[in-house]
Amino acid sequence: MLLQIALIVSVLLQFGAFFITISLIPKTRFNSSWIMVSIGFLLMALRRFTELFNVFTADQSKPETFITNWMAVVISLLMFFGAFYIRRIFQLQDKVDKERKENEAKVLSAVIKTEEQERHRFAKELHDGLGPILSTIKMTNSALNKSAENSNNQQIIQKTDQAINEAIITVKEISNKLSPHILERYGLEKAIKTFVGGIQLTDQYEIQMNIQLCGKRFDYNVELILYRIIGELFSNTIKHASASKIDLSLLSYHQKLELMYSDNGIGFSTEPKPVKGMGLSNIHTRVKSLDGTIEINSRKNEGFYLKVKIPIS
C-alpha cells in the first residue's frame, strides 16, 4: 500500500517537473535542446503513469520489482526538485539581468547628464562671455562709422560691422545648439517646431509633422534626449540620405512617448548587422539611458524608418 501511494506521488511529481520545464521554454528563447528536455520529462511522466497501473497487476514480491519501483519514486522526487531549482536559477538570472539593465541605464543617464551639463556651461560662457565682447566691438565700430570721412574707410567699417553681426548670430546659434534655451522655457513641442521651422526655410525638404503632446511637459532629461535624437535624425538625413521628404511623429499615450521618423532617401542595408556611424550609436545609447526601445528599418534605395518608445511616469 505504501509503495502504491509513493508511486501516485511520483506520478504527480513527474508531471509537476514537466510543467515547470515547459514553463521555462520562453525564458530559453525556445532553445531546441530545452524543448527536447521538456519532451523527455513528459515521456518520463507518462511512463510513471503506466507503471502506476502495472503495480496493481504485477507481482510485487520480487526484490527486483520492489527496488525498481522505489528507484522510480526517488528519481521522480529528484527530477521535480531539480526542475524547481532550475526555475529558481532562471528567476535569479532574470533579476540579475533586470538589475544590470537598470544600472546600465543609470550609468548612461549619468554620462549623458554630465555631457549636457558641460554643454550648458560652455553655452553660458559663450553667451555671457563672448557675446558682450562682440556687442562692445559693434558699438565701438558704430562710433567710428560716424566720424569716418574717407569712403574707403567707410567700406572697411561697413564690412567689419557686417562680420561682427555674423559673429554675434553665430555665437547665439552655437549657444542654442549646445543648450537649447527654448526647450527649457517652452517645452519639447515648441522646441521641435522651432527647430524644424529653421530647416523648412531652405525649401529643400517637404516635412510632415504630427506632434500630439497636449501641451504636456515631461522630465527635462527626457525632453532633452528626445530633442537631441530628433536633431541627430535630421542631421543624418540632410548629410547622408539625399532625401526630399521627411515624416516626423511624436505622440504621448498609455504612459509612453512614441517617436516615429522616416525619410525617402537612399537608405542603407542593415544586414548582416546594423550600420554603425551616422549617429545611430548615439541614438541607441540615448534611448537605452531612458530604458526605451528602438526599431530601425532601412534598405538601400528604400528610405529609412525609426520608431522609439520611451516609458514616462
mmCIF file of C-alpha atoms in Angstrom:
data_model
loop_
_atom_site.group_PDB
_atom_site.id
_atom_site.type_symbol
_atom_site.label_atom_id
_atom_site.label_comp_id
_atom_site.label_asym_id
_atom_site.label_seq_id
_atom_site.Cartn_x
_atom_site.Cartn_y
_atom_site.Cartn_z
ATOM 1 C CA MET A 1 0.000 0.000 0.000
ATOM 2 C CA LEU A 2 2.819 2.369 0.880
ATOM 3 C CA LEU A 3 4.500 1.703 -2.444
ATOM 4 C CA GLN A 4 1.284 2.436 -4.339
ATOM 5 C CA ILE A 5 0.878 5.782 -2.572
ATOM 6 C CA ALA A 6 4.536 6.589 -3.253
ATOM 7 C CA LEU A 7 4.077 5.818 -6.944
ATOM 8 C CA ILE A 8 0.982 8.053 -7.150
ATOM 9 C CA VAL A 9 3.021 10.856 -5.577
ATOM 10 C CA SER A 10 5.876 10.163 -8.014
ATOM 11 C CA VAL A 11 3.489 10.467 -10.977
ATOM 12 C CA LEU A 12 2.275 13.826 -9.677
ATOM 13 C CA LEU A 13 5.861 14.977 -9.081
ATOM 14 C CA GLN A 14 6.886 13.856 -12.576
ATOM 15 C CA PHE A 15 4.070 15.809 -14.212
ATOM 16 C CA GLY A 16 4.903 18.753 -11.956
ATOM 17 C CA ALA A 17 8.501 18.638 -13.179
ATOM 18 C CA PHE A 18 7.242 18.539 -16.770
ATOM 19 C CA PHE A 19 5.014 21.618 -16.308
ATOM 20 C CA ILE A 20 7.909 23.505 -14.673
ATOM 21 C CA THR A 21 10.259 22.723 -17.569
ATOM 22 C CA ILE A 22 7.696 23.613 -20.220
ATOM 23 C CA SER A 23 7.021 26.954 -18.491
ATOM 24 C CA LEU A 24 10.731 27.776 -18.856
ATOM 25 C CA ILE A 25 10.779 27.334 -22.649
ATOM 26 C CA PRO A 26 10.086 31.060 -23.363
ATOM 27 C CA LYS A 27 12.916 32.030 -20.989
ATOM 28 C CA THR A 28 15.323 29.864 -23.000
ATOM 29 C CA ARG A 29 14.147 31.663 -26.158
ATOM 30 C CA PHE A 30 12.668 28.392 -27.415
ATOM 31 C CA ASN A 31 16.035 26.669 -27.441
ATOM 32 C CA SER A 32 15.696 23.305 -29.190
ATOM 33 C CA SER A 33 17.743 21.440 -26.571
ATOM 34 C CA TRP A 34 15.482 22.660 -23.752
ATOM 35 C CA ILE A 35 12.384 21.702 -25.764
ATOM 36 C CA MET A 36 13.808 18.169 -26.090
ATOM 37 C CA VAL A 37 14.461 18.098 -22.335
ATOM 38 C CA SER A 38 10.828 19.104 -21.738
ATOM 39 C CA ILE A 39 9.624 16.337 -24.059
ATOM 40 C CA GLY A 40 11.832 13.894 -22.139
ATOM 41 C CA PHE A 41 10.185 14.995 -18.875
ATOM 42 C CA LEU A 42 6.748 14.417 -20.439
ATOM 43 C CA LEU A 43 7.658 10.919 -21.639
ATOM 44 C CA MET A 44 9.030 10.001 -18.220
ATOM 45 C CA ALA A 45 5.831 11.293 -16.607
ATOM 46 C CA LEU A 46 3.764 9.095 -18.950
ATOM 47 C CA ARG A 47 5.998 6.152 -18.130
ATOM 48 C CA ARG A 48 5.431 6.694 -14.417
ATOM 49 C CA PHE A 49 1.708 6.796 -15.142
ATOM 50 C CA THR A 50 1.831 3.393 -16.896
ATOM 51 C CA GLU A 51 3.950 1.966 -14.085
ATOM 52 C CA LEU A 52 1.239 3.022 -11.650
ATOM 53 C CA PHE A 53 -1.243 0.757 -13.467
ATOM 54 C CA ASN A 54 1.212 -2.081 -13.684
ATOM 55 C CA VAL A 55 1.918 -2.033 -9.992
ATOM 56 C CA PHE A 56 -1.636 -3.186 -9.253
ATOM 57 C CA THR A 57 -1.285 -6.229 -11.529
ATOM 58 C CA ALA A 58 2.389 -7.153 -11.388
ATOM 59 C CA ASP A 59 3.933 -9.382 -8.797
ATOM 60 C CA GLN A 60 5.495 -7.017 -6.243
ATOM 61 C CA SER A 61 7.075 -9.803 -4.234
ATOM 62 C CA LYS A 62 10.132 -9.919 -6.460
ATOM 63 C CA PRO A 63 13.038 -7.897 -4.987
ATOM 64 C CA GLU A 64 13.920 -6.507 -8.423
ATOM 65 C CA THR A 65 10.429 -5.091 -8.956
ATOM 66 C CA PHE A 66 10.305 -3.643 -5.467
ATOM 67 C CA ILE A 67 13.667 -1.919 -5.828
ATOM 68 C CA THR A 68 12.841 -0.641 -9.335
ATOM 69 C CA ASN A 69 9.592 0.943 -8.162
ATOM 70 C CA TRP A 70 11.234 2.708 -5.253
ATOM 71 C CA MET A 71 14.035 3.907 -7.514
ATOM 72 C CA ALA A 72 11.347 5.365 -9.806
ATOM 73 C CA VAL A 73 9.871 7.216 -6.839
ATOM 74 C CA VAL A 74 13.277 8.630 -5.848
ATOM 75 C CA ILE A 75 14.044 9.628 -9.454
ATOM 76 C CA SER A 76 10.699 11.452 -9.742
ATOM 77 C CA LEU A 77 11.402 13.265 -6.482
ATOM 78 C CA LEU A 78 14.885 14.318 -7.628
ATOM 79 C CA MET A 79 13.636 15.437 -11.046
ATOM 80 C CA PHE A 80 10.880 17.542 -9.503
ATOM 81 C CA PHE A 81 13.230 19.342 -7.112
ATOM 82 C CA GLY A 82 15.827 19.644 -9.891
ATOM 83 C CA ALA A 83 13.268 21.343 -12.170
ATOM 84 C CA PHE A 84 12.121 23.504 -9.247
ATOM 85 C CA TYR A 85 15.655 24.797 -8.557
ATOM 86 C CA ILE A 86 16.338 25.281 -12.262
ATOM 87 C CA ARG A 87 13.338 27.607 -12.297
ATOM 88 C CA ARG A 88 14.791 29.425 -9.283
ATOM 89 C CA ILE A 89 18.060 29.852 -11.195
ATOM 90 C CA PHE A 90 16.182 31.338 -14.158
ATOM 91 C CA GLN A 91 14.310 33.701 -11.834
ATOM 92 C CA LEU A 92 17.574 34.777 -10.228
ATOM 93 C CA GLN A 93 19.108 35.309 -13.670
ATOM 94 C CA ASP A 94 16.117 37.438 -14.700
ATOM 95 C CA LYS A 95 16.559 39.504 -11.549
ATOM 96 C CA VAL A 96 20.282 39.962 -12.210
ATOM 97 C CA ASP A 97 19.618 40.925 -15.852
ATOM 98 C CA LYS A 98 16.972 43.420 -14.767
ATOM 99 C CA GLU A 99 19.312 44.995 -12.199
ATOM 100 C CA ARG A 100 22.126 45.070 -14.757
ATOM 101 C CA LYS A 101 19.913 46.857 -17.290
ATOM 102 C CA GLU A 102 18.771 49.333 -14.639
ATOM 103 C CA ASN A 103 22.376 50.027 -13.627
ATOM 104 C CA GLU A 104 23.428 50.427 -17.271
ATOM 105 C CA ALA A 105 20.553 52.859 -17.818
ATOM 106 C CA LYS A 106 21.590 54.820 -14.697
ATOM 107 C CA VAL A 107 25.233 54.972 -15.837
ATOM 108 C CA LEU A 108 24.279 56.046 -19.358
ATOM 109 C CA SER A 109 21.862 58.619 -17.956
ATOM 110 C CA ALA A 110 24.597 60.000 -15.673
ATOM 111 C CA VAL A 111 27.062 60.200 -18.582
ATOM 112 C CA ILE A 112 24.537 61.989 -20.797
ATOM 113 C CA LYS A 113 23.525 64.295 -17.947
ATOM 114 C CA THR A 114 27.162 65.214 -17.318
ATOM 115 C CA GLU A 115 27.663 65.842 -21.032
ATOM 116 C CA GLU A 116 24.602 68.107 -21.126
ATOM 117 C CA GLN A 117 25.807 69.992 -18.043
ATOM 118 C CA GLU A 118 29.110 70.687 -19.806
ATOM 119 C CA ARG A 119 27.233 71.790 -22.921
ATOM 120 C CA HIS A 120 25.132 74.133 -20.793
ATOM 121 C CA ARG A 121 28.190 75.554 -19.032
ATOM 122 C CA PHE A 122 30.031 76.112 -22.309
ATOM 123 C CA ALA A 123 26.938 77.719 -23.878
ATOM 124 C CA LYS A 124 26.647 80.063 -20.913
ATOM 125 C CA GLU A 125 30.319 81.013 -21.240
ATOM 126 C CA LEU A 126 29.801 81.794 -24.936
ATOM 127 C CA HIS A 127 26.623 83.773 -24.329
ATOM 128 C CA ASP A 128 27.761 85.669 -21.233
ATOM 129 C CA GLY A 129 31.453 85.955 -22.084
ATOM 130 C CA LEU A 130 31.973 86.311 -25.815
ATOM 131 C CA GLY A 131 28.566 87.862 -26.556
ATOM 132 C CA PRO A 132 29.138 91.127 -24.608
ATOM 133 C CA ILE A 133 32.628 91.484 -26.088
ATOM 134 C CA LEU A 134 31.253 91.298 -29.631
ATOM 135 C CA SER A 135 28.490 93.743 -28.728
ATOM 136 C CA THR A 136 31.101 96.203 -27.357
ATOM 137 C CA ILE A 137 33.149 95.895 -30.547
ATOM 138 C CA LYS A 138 29.995 96.579 -32.571
ATOM 139 C CA MET A 139 29.274 99.718 -30.549
ATOM 140 C CA THR A 140 32.867 100.927 -30.982
ATOM 141 C CA ASN A 141 32.701 100.235 -34.693
ATOM 142 C CA SER A 142 29.454 102.228 -34.944
ATOM 143 C CA ALA A 143 31.147 105.192 -33.266
ATOM 144 C CA LEU A 144 33.973 105.004 -35.784
ATOM 145 C CA ASN A 145 31.428 104.911 -38.557
ATOM 146 C CA LYS A 146 30.060 108.348 -37.609
ATOM 147 C CA SER A 147 33.436 110.086 -37.653
ATOM 148 C CA ALA A 148 34.786 108.420 -40.773
ATOM 149 C CA GLU A 149 35.159 110.657 -43.846
ATOM 150 C CA ASN A 150 37.135 108.546 -46.265
ATOM 151 C CA SER A 151 34.895 106.380 -48.478
ATOM 152 C CA ASN A 152 37.441 103.549 -48.303
ATOM 153 C CA ASN A 153 37.311 103.667 -44.510
ATOM 154 C CA GLN A 154 33.525 103.686 -44.689
ATOM 155 C CA GLN A 155 33.600 100.474 -46.728
ATOM 156 C CA ILE A 156 36.046 98.810 -44.316
ATOM 157 C CA ILE A 157 33.918 99.807 -41.320
ATOM 158 C CA GLN A 158 30.761 98.560 -43.028
ATOM 159 C CA LYS A 159 32.320 95.159 -43.749
ATOM 160 C CA THR A 160 33.648 94.973 -40.198
ATOM 161 C CA ASP A 161 30.181 95.725 -38.860
ATOM 162 C CA GLN A 162 28.725 93.010 -41.070
ATOM 163 C CA ALA A 163 31.325 90.496 -39.873
ATOM 164 C CA ILE A 164 30.585 91.379 -36.238
ATOM 165 C CA ASN A 165 26.840 90.875 -36.823
ATOM 166 C CA GLU A 166 27.509 87.441 -38.346
ATOM 167 C CA ALA A 167 29.780 86.571 -35.411
ATOM 168 C CA ILE A 168 27.052 87.544 -32.902
ATOM 169 C CA ILE A 169 24.460 85.442 -34.768
ATOM 170 C CA THR A 170 26.891 82.503 -34.939
ATOM 171 C CA VAL A 171 27.584 82.697 -31.197
ATOM 172 C CA LYS A 172 23.841 82.681 -30.487
ATOM 173 C CA GLU A 173 23.310 79.688 -32.789
ATOM 174 C CA ILE A 174 26.179 77.730 -31.223
ATOM 175 C CA SER A 175 24.947 78.596 -27.735
ATOM 176 C CA ASN A 176 21.424 77.454 -28.590
ATOM 177 C CA LYS A 177 22.637 74.185 -30.116
ATOM 178 C CA LEU A 178 24.762 73.429 -27.090
ATOM 179 C CA SER A 179 21.943 74.242 -24.678
ATOM 180 C CA PRO A 180 18.534 74.804 -26.315
ATOM 181 C CA HIS A 181 17.021 77.596 -24.202
ATOM 182 C CA ILE A 182 13.657 77.373 -25.959
ATOM 183 C CA LEU A 183 13.356 73.737 -24.830
ATOM 184 C CA GLU A 184 13.922 74.680 -21.218
ATOM 185 C CA ARG A 185 11.473 77.584 -21.338
ATOM 186 C CA TYR A 186 8.653 76.386 -23.585
ATOM 187 C CA GLY A 187 8.934 72.597 -23.754
ATOM 188 C CA LEU A 188 9.565 69.878 -26.303
ATOM 189 C CA GLU A 189 6.765 70.610 -28.768
ATOM 190 C CA LYS A 190 7.693 74.280 -29.216
ATOM 191 C CA ALA A 191 11.425 73.461 -29.440
ATOM 192 C CA ILE A 192 10.890 70.830 -32.159
ATOM 193 C CA LYS A 193 8.625 73.078 -34.214
ATOM 194 C CA THR A 194 11.141 75.925 -33.981
ATOM 195 C CA PHE A 195 13.986 73.590 -34.983
ATOM 196 C CA VAL A 196 12.066 72.110 -37.932
ATOM 197 C CA GLY A 197 10.885 75.579 -38.985
ATOM 198 C CA GLY A 198 14.503 76.600 -39.407
ATOM 199 C CA ILE A 199 15.101 73.643 -41.719
ATOM 200 C CA GLN A 200 11.998 74.326 -43.821
ATOM 201 C CA LEU A 201 13.304 77.821 -44.569
ATOM 202 C CA THR A 202 15.723 76.170 -47.003
ATOM 203 C CA ASP A 203 12.781 74.936 -49.144
ATOM 204 C CA GLN A 204 14.738 71.762 -49.930
ATOM 205 C CA TYR A 205 12.602 69.370 -47.895
ATOM 206 C CA GLU A 206 8.931 68.533 -47.608
ATOM 207 C CA ILE A 207 8.474 67.979 -43.877
ATOM 208 C CA GLN A 208 5.303 66.480 -42.413
ATOM 209 C CA MET A 209 4.909 66.778 -38.637
ATOM 210 C CA ASN A 210 2.393 65.209 -36.269
ATOM 211 C CA ILE A 211 3.148 66.223 -32.677
ATOM 212 C CA GLN A 212 0.442 65.432 -30.132
ATOM 213 C CA LEU A 213 1.726 66.136 -26.629
ATOM 214 C CA CYS A 214 -1.354 68.083 -25.492
ATOM 215 C CA GLY A 215 0.866 70.848 -24.121
ATOM 216 C CA LYS A 216 2.354 68.474 -21.529
ATOM 217 C CA ARG A 217 5.789 68.944 -20.019
ATOM 218 C CA PHE A 218 7.902 65.910 -19.198
ATOM 219 C CA ASP A 219 11.060 65.296 -17.241
ATOM 220 C CA TYR A 220 13.647 67.695 -18.678
ATOM 221 C CA ASN A 221 16.124 64.865 -19.252
ATOM 222 C CA VAL A 222 13.523 63.002 -21.363
ATOM 223 C CA GLU A 223 12.697 66.138 -23.354
ATOM 224 C CA LEU A 224 16.353 66.942 -23.919
ATOM 225 C CA ILE A 225 17.266 63.432 -25.072
ATOM 226 C CA LEU A 226 14.317 63.292 -27.489
ATOM 227 C CA TYR A 227 15.285 66.722 -28.818
ATOM 228 C CA ARG A 228 18.869 65.505 -29.368
ATOM 229 C CA ILE A 229 17.640 62.318 -31.088
ATOM 230 C CA ILE A 230 15.430 64.302 -33.465
ATOM 231 C CA GLY A 231 18.312 66.668 -34.185
ATOM 232 C CA GLU A 232 20.580 63.688 -34.922
ATOM 233 C CA LEU A 233 17.978 62.145 -37.244
ATOM 234 C CA PHE A 234 17.515 65.347 -39.242
ATOM 235 C CA SER A 235 21.301 65.769 -39.422
ATOM 236 C CA ASN A 236 21.687 62.228 -40.792
ATOM 237 C CA THR A 237 19.004 62.805 -43.410
ATOM 238 C CA ILE A 238 20.456 66.133 -44.546
ATOM 239 C CA LYS A 239 24.066 64.876 -44.681
ATOM 240 C CA HIS A 240 23.674 61.318 -45.950
ATOM 241 C CA ALA A 241 20.194 60.422 -47.229
ATOM 242 C CA SER A 242 19.703 62.651 -50.293
ATOM 243 C CA ALA A 243 16.038 62.765 -49.304
ATOM 244 C CA SER A 244 13.308 65.208 -50.295
ATOM 245 C CA LYS A 245 10.599 64.191 -47.817
ATOM 246 C CA ILE A 246 10.700 63.710 -44.033
ATOM 247 C CA ASP A 247 7.870 62.495 -41.780
ATOM 248 C CA LEU A 248 8.045 63.112 -38.032
ATOM 249 C CA SER A 249 5.516 61.941 -35.464
ATOM 250 C CA LEU A 250 5.674 62.334 -31.688
ATOM 251 C CA LEU A 251 2.787 61.029 -29.590
ATOM 252 C CA SER A 252 2.055 60.676 -25.891
ATOM 253 C CA TYR A 253 -0.245 57.851 -24.786
ATOM 254 C CA HIS A 254 -0.516 54.997 -22.252
ATOM 255 C CA GLN A 255 2.395 56.309 -20.155
ATOM 256 C CA LYS A 256 4.687 56.249 -23.198
ATOM 257 C CA LEU A 257 6.231 58.672 -25.637
ATOM 258 C CA GLU A 258 6.396 57.313 -29.171
ATOM 259 C CA LEU A 259 8.653 58.872 -31.780
ATOM 260 C CA MET A 260 8.388 57.841 -35.427
ATOM 261 C CA TYR A 261 10.707 59.237 -38.083
ATOM 262 C CA SER A 262 11.112 58.365 -41.749
ATOM 263 C CA ASP A 263 12.600 59.766 -44.953
ATOM 264 C CA ASN A 264 12.536 58.792 -48.630
ATOM 265 C CA GLY A 265 16.319 58.859 -49.025
ATOM 266 C CA ILE A 266 18.810 56.310 -50.290
ATOM 267 C CA GLY A 267 18.640 54.276 -47.085
ATOM 268 C CA PHE A 268 21.197 51.645 -46.152
ATOM 269 C CA SER A 269 21.431 47.922 -45.596
ATOM 270 C CA THR A 270 21.023 46.665 -42.027
ATOM 271 C CA GLU A 271 22.224 43.159 -42.933
ATOM 272 C CA PRO A 272 24.166 41.228 -41.776
ATOM 273 C CA LYS A 273 24.413 43.704 -38.915
ATOM 274 C CA PRO A 274 23.174 47.265 -38.324
ATOM 275 C CA VAL A 275 25.230 50.055 -39.793
ATOM 276 C CA LYS A 276 27.465 51.822 -37.335
ATOM 277 C CA GLY A 277 28.082 55.518 -37.550
ATOM 278 C CA MET A 278 25.745 58.197 -38.880
ATOM 279 C CA GLY A 279 24.914 58.968 -35.230
ATOM 280 C CA LEU A 280 22.885 55.745 -34.813
ATOM 281 C CA SER A 281 25.081 54.519 -31.965
ATOM 282 C CA ASN A 282 24.444 57.817 -30.147
ATOM 283 C CA ILE A 283 20.708 57.375 -30.657
ATOM 284 C CA HIS A 284 20.840 53.804 -29.329
ATOM 285 C CA THR A 285 22.770 54.995 -26.277
ATOM 286 C CA ARG A 286 20.342 57.820 -25.543
ATOM 287 C CA VAL A 287 17.282 55.574 -25.898
ATOM 288 C CA LYS A 288 18.879 52.927 -23.681
ATOM 289 C CA SER A 289 19.563 55.522 -20.977
ATOM 290 C CA LEU A 290 15.800 56.104 -20.740
ATOM 291 C CA ASP A 291 15.009 52.368 -20.682
ATOM 292 C CA GLY A 292 13.306 52.759 -24.047
ATOM 293 C CA THR A 293 13.065 50.548 -27.117
ATOM 294 C CA ILE A 294 14.173 51.317 -30.646
ATOM 295 C CA GLU A 295 13.261 49.809 -34.008
ATOM 296 C CA ILE A 296 15.118 50.649 -37.237
ATOM 297 C CA ASN A 297 14.150 49.529 -40.748
ATOM 298 C CA SER A 298 16.059 50.558 -43.836
ATOM 299 C CA ARG A 299 17.149 49.163 -47.182
ATOM 300 C CA LYS A 300 19.211 50.586 -49.963
ATOM 301 C CA ASN A 301 17.185 52.998 -52.093
ATOM 302 C CA GLU A 302 14.078 52.353 -49.947
ATOM 303 C CA GLY A 303 14.366 55.089 -47.351
ATOM 304 C CA PHE A 304 14.746 54.985 -43.582
ATOM 305 C CA TYR A 305 12.286 54.332 -40.748
ATOM 306 C CA LEU A 306 12.778 54.574 -36.989
ATOM 307 C CA LYS A 307 10.432 54.054 -34.051
ATOM 308 C CA VAL A 308 11.332 54.853 -30.455
ATOM 309 C CA LYS A 309 9.184 54.146 -27.404
ATOM 310 C CA ILE A 310 10.094 55.672 -24.044
ATOM 311 C CA PRO A 311 8.225 54.974 -20.785
ATOM 312 C CA ILE A 312 7.166 58.041 -18.819
ATOM 313 C CA SER A 313 5.752 58.413 -15.320
#
